[in-house]
C-alpha positions as a Python dict, from the first residue, in 0.01 Angstrom:
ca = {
    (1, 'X'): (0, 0, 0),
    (2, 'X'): (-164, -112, 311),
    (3, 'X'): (-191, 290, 425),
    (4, 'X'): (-588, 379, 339),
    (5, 'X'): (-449, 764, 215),
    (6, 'X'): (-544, 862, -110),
    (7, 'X'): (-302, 1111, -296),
    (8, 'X'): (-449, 1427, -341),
    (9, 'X'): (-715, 1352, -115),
    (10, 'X'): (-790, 1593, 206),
    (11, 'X'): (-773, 1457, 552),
    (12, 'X'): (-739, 1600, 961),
    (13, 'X'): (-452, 1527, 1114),
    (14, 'X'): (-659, 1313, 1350),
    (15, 'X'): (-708, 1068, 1052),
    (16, 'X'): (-377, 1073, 873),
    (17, 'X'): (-212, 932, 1241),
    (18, 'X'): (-511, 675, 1258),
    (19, 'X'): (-437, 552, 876),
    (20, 'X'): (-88, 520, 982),
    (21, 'X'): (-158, 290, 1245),
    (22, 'X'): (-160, 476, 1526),
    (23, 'X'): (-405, 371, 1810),
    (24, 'X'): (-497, 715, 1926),
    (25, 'X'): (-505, 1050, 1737),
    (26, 'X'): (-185, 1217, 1716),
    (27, 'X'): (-189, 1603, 1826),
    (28, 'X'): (20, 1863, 1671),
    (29, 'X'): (212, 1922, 2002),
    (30, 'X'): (277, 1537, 2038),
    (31, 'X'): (475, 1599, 1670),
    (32, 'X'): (823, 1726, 1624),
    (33, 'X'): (792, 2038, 1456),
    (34, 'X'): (559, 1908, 1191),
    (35, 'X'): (697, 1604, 1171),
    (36, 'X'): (588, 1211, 1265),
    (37, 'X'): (846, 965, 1276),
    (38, 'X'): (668, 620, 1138),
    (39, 'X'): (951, 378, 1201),
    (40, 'X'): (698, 112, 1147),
    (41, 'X'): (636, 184, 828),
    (42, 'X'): (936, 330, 667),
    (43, 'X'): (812, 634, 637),
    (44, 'X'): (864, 1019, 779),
    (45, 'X'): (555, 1236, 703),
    (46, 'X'): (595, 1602, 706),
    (47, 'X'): (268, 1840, 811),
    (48, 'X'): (319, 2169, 639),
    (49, 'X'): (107, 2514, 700),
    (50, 'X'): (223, 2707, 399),
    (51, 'X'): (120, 3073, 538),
    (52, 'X'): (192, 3105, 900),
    (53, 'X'): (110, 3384, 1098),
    (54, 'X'): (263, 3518, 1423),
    (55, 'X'): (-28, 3478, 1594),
    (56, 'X'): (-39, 3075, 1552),
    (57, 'X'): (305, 2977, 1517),
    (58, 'X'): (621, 3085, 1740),
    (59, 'X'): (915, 3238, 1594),
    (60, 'X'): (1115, 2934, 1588),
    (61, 'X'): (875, 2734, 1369),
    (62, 'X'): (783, 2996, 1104),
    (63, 'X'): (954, 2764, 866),
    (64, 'X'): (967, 2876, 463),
    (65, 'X'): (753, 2585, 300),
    (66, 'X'): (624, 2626, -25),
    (67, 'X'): (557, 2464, -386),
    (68, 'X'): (800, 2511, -631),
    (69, 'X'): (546, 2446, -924),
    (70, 'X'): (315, 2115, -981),
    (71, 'X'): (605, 1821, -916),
    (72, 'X'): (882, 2058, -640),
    (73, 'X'): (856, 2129, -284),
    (74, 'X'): (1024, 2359, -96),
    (75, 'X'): (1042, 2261, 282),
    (76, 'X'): (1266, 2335, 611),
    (77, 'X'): (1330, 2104, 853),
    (78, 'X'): (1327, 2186, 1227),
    (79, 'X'): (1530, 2456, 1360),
    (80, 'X'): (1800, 2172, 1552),
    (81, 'X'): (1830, 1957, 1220),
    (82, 'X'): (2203, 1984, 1088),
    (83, 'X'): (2294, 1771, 761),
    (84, 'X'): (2522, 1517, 1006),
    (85, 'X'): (2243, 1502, 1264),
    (86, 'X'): (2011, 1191, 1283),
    (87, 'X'): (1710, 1336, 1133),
    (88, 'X'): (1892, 1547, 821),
    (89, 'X'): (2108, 1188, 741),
    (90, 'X'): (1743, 1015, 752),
    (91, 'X'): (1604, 1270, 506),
    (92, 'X'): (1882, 1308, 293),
    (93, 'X'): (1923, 948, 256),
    (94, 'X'): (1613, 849, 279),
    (95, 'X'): (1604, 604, 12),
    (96, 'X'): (1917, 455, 55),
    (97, 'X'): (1824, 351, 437),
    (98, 'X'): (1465, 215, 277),
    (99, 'X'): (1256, 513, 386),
    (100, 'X'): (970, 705, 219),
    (101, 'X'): (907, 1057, 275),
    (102, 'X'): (523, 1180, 262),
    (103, 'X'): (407, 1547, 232),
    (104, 'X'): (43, 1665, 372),
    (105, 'X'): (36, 1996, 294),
    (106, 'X'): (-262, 2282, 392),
    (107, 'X'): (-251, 2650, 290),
    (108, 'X'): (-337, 2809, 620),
    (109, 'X'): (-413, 2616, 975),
    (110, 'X'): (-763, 2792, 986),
    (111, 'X'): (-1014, 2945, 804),
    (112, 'X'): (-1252, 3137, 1088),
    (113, 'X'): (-1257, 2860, 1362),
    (114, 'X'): (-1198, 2566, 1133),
    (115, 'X'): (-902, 2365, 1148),
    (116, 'X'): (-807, 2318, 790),
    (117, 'X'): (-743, 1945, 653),
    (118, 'X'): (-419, 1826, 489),
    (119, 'X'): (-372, 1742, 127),
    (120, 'X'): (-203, 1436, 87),
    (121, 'X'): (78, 1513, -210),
    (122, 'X'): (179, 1119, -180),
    (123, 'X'): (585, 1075, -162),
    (124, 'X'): (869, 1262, -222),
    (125, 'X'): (1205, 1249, -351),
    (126, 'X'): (1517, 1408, -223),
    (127, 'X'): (1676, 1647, -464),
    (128, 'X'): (1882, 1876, -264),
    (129, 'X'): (1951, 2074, 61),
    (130, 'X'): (2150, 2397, 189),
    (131, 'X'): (2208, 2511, 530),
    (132, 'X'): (2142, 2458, 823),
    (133, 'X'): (1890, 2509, 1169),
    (134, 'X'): (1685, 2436, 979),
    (135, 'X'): (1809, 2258, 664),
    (136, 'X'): (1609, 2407, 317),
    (137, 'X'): (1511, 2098, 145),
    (138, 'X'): (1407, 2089, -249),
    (139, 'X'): (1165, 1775, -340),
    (140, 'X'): (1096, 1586, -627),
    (141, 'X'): (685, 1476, -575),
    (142, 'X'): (559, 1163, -721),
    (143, 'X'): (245, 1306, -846),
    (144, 'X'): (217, 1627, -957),
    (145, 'X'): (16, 1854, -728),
    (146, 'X'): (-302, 1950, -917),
    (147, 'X'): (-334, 2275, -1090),
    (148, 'X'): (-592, 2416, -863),
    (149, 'X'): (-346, 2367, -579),
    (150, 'X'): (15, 2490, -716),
    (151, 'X'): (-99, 2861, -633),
    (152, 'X'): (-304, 2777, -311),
    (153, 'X'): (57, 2616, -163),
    (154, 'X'): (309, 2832, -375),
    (155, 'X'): (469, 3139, -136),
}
């Protein structure tokens, strides 16, 4: 509520870590593969580039995240998550232990030499996983992404 981040709404990663209280910008490489940890809030937010190339990602985070269709995600966790470790028993659980999880999703990183925004797709519901290193997480979303978008961040 207190979180100035409107769904559906496009945003730098510079001011999605700002929003979320953070002092100072966040950088991609201060992240954990994608993701930001905001204990203070209760919530885990996950940054997701749905095409990767080789060129701007390394091989072990070329992770398979992708819309399902308007209201499912499709998303893997980093390559060291196992269901029983720390982070996969915070996502799975997530609300049992109080804990929102928030998507920002962009199609590609850049377009020329622009860094692309996120879309904020607002919070997300645990449906189910498989595997793991990394674990394949489906999604439930809140708000359904809009129709413009579903092909933009579908595989």
């Amino acid at each position: 509520e207190d979180v100035p981040l409107a769904v559906h709404s496009t945003y730098s990663l510079a001011e999605i870590t700002v929003a979320l209280g953070y002092a100072e910008p966040t950088r991609m490489r201060q992240l954990q593969a994608g993701v930001l940890d905001c204990s203070a809030l209760g919530v885990d937010t996950f940054f997701v580039t749905v095409n990767k190339s080789e060129r701007g990602y390394s091989s072990s985070t070329m992770y398979r995240d992708y819309a399902l269709g308007p209201s499912r995600f499709h998303w893997e966790s980093q390559n060291r998550a196992t269901p029983r470790s720390g982070a996969g028993q915070r996502y799975i659980e997530h609300e049992a232990r109080g804990r929102a999880i928030w998507l920002f999703v962009r199609s590609h990183k850049k377009q020329g030499q622009k860094t692309m925004p996120y879309t904020f797709l607002g919070p997300a519901r645990y449906v189910s996983h498989r595997g793991e290193r990394p674990i394949a997480f489906e999604w439930d979303l809140e708000h359904p992404i809009p129709a413009e978008r579903v092909v933009e961040f579908s595989l």
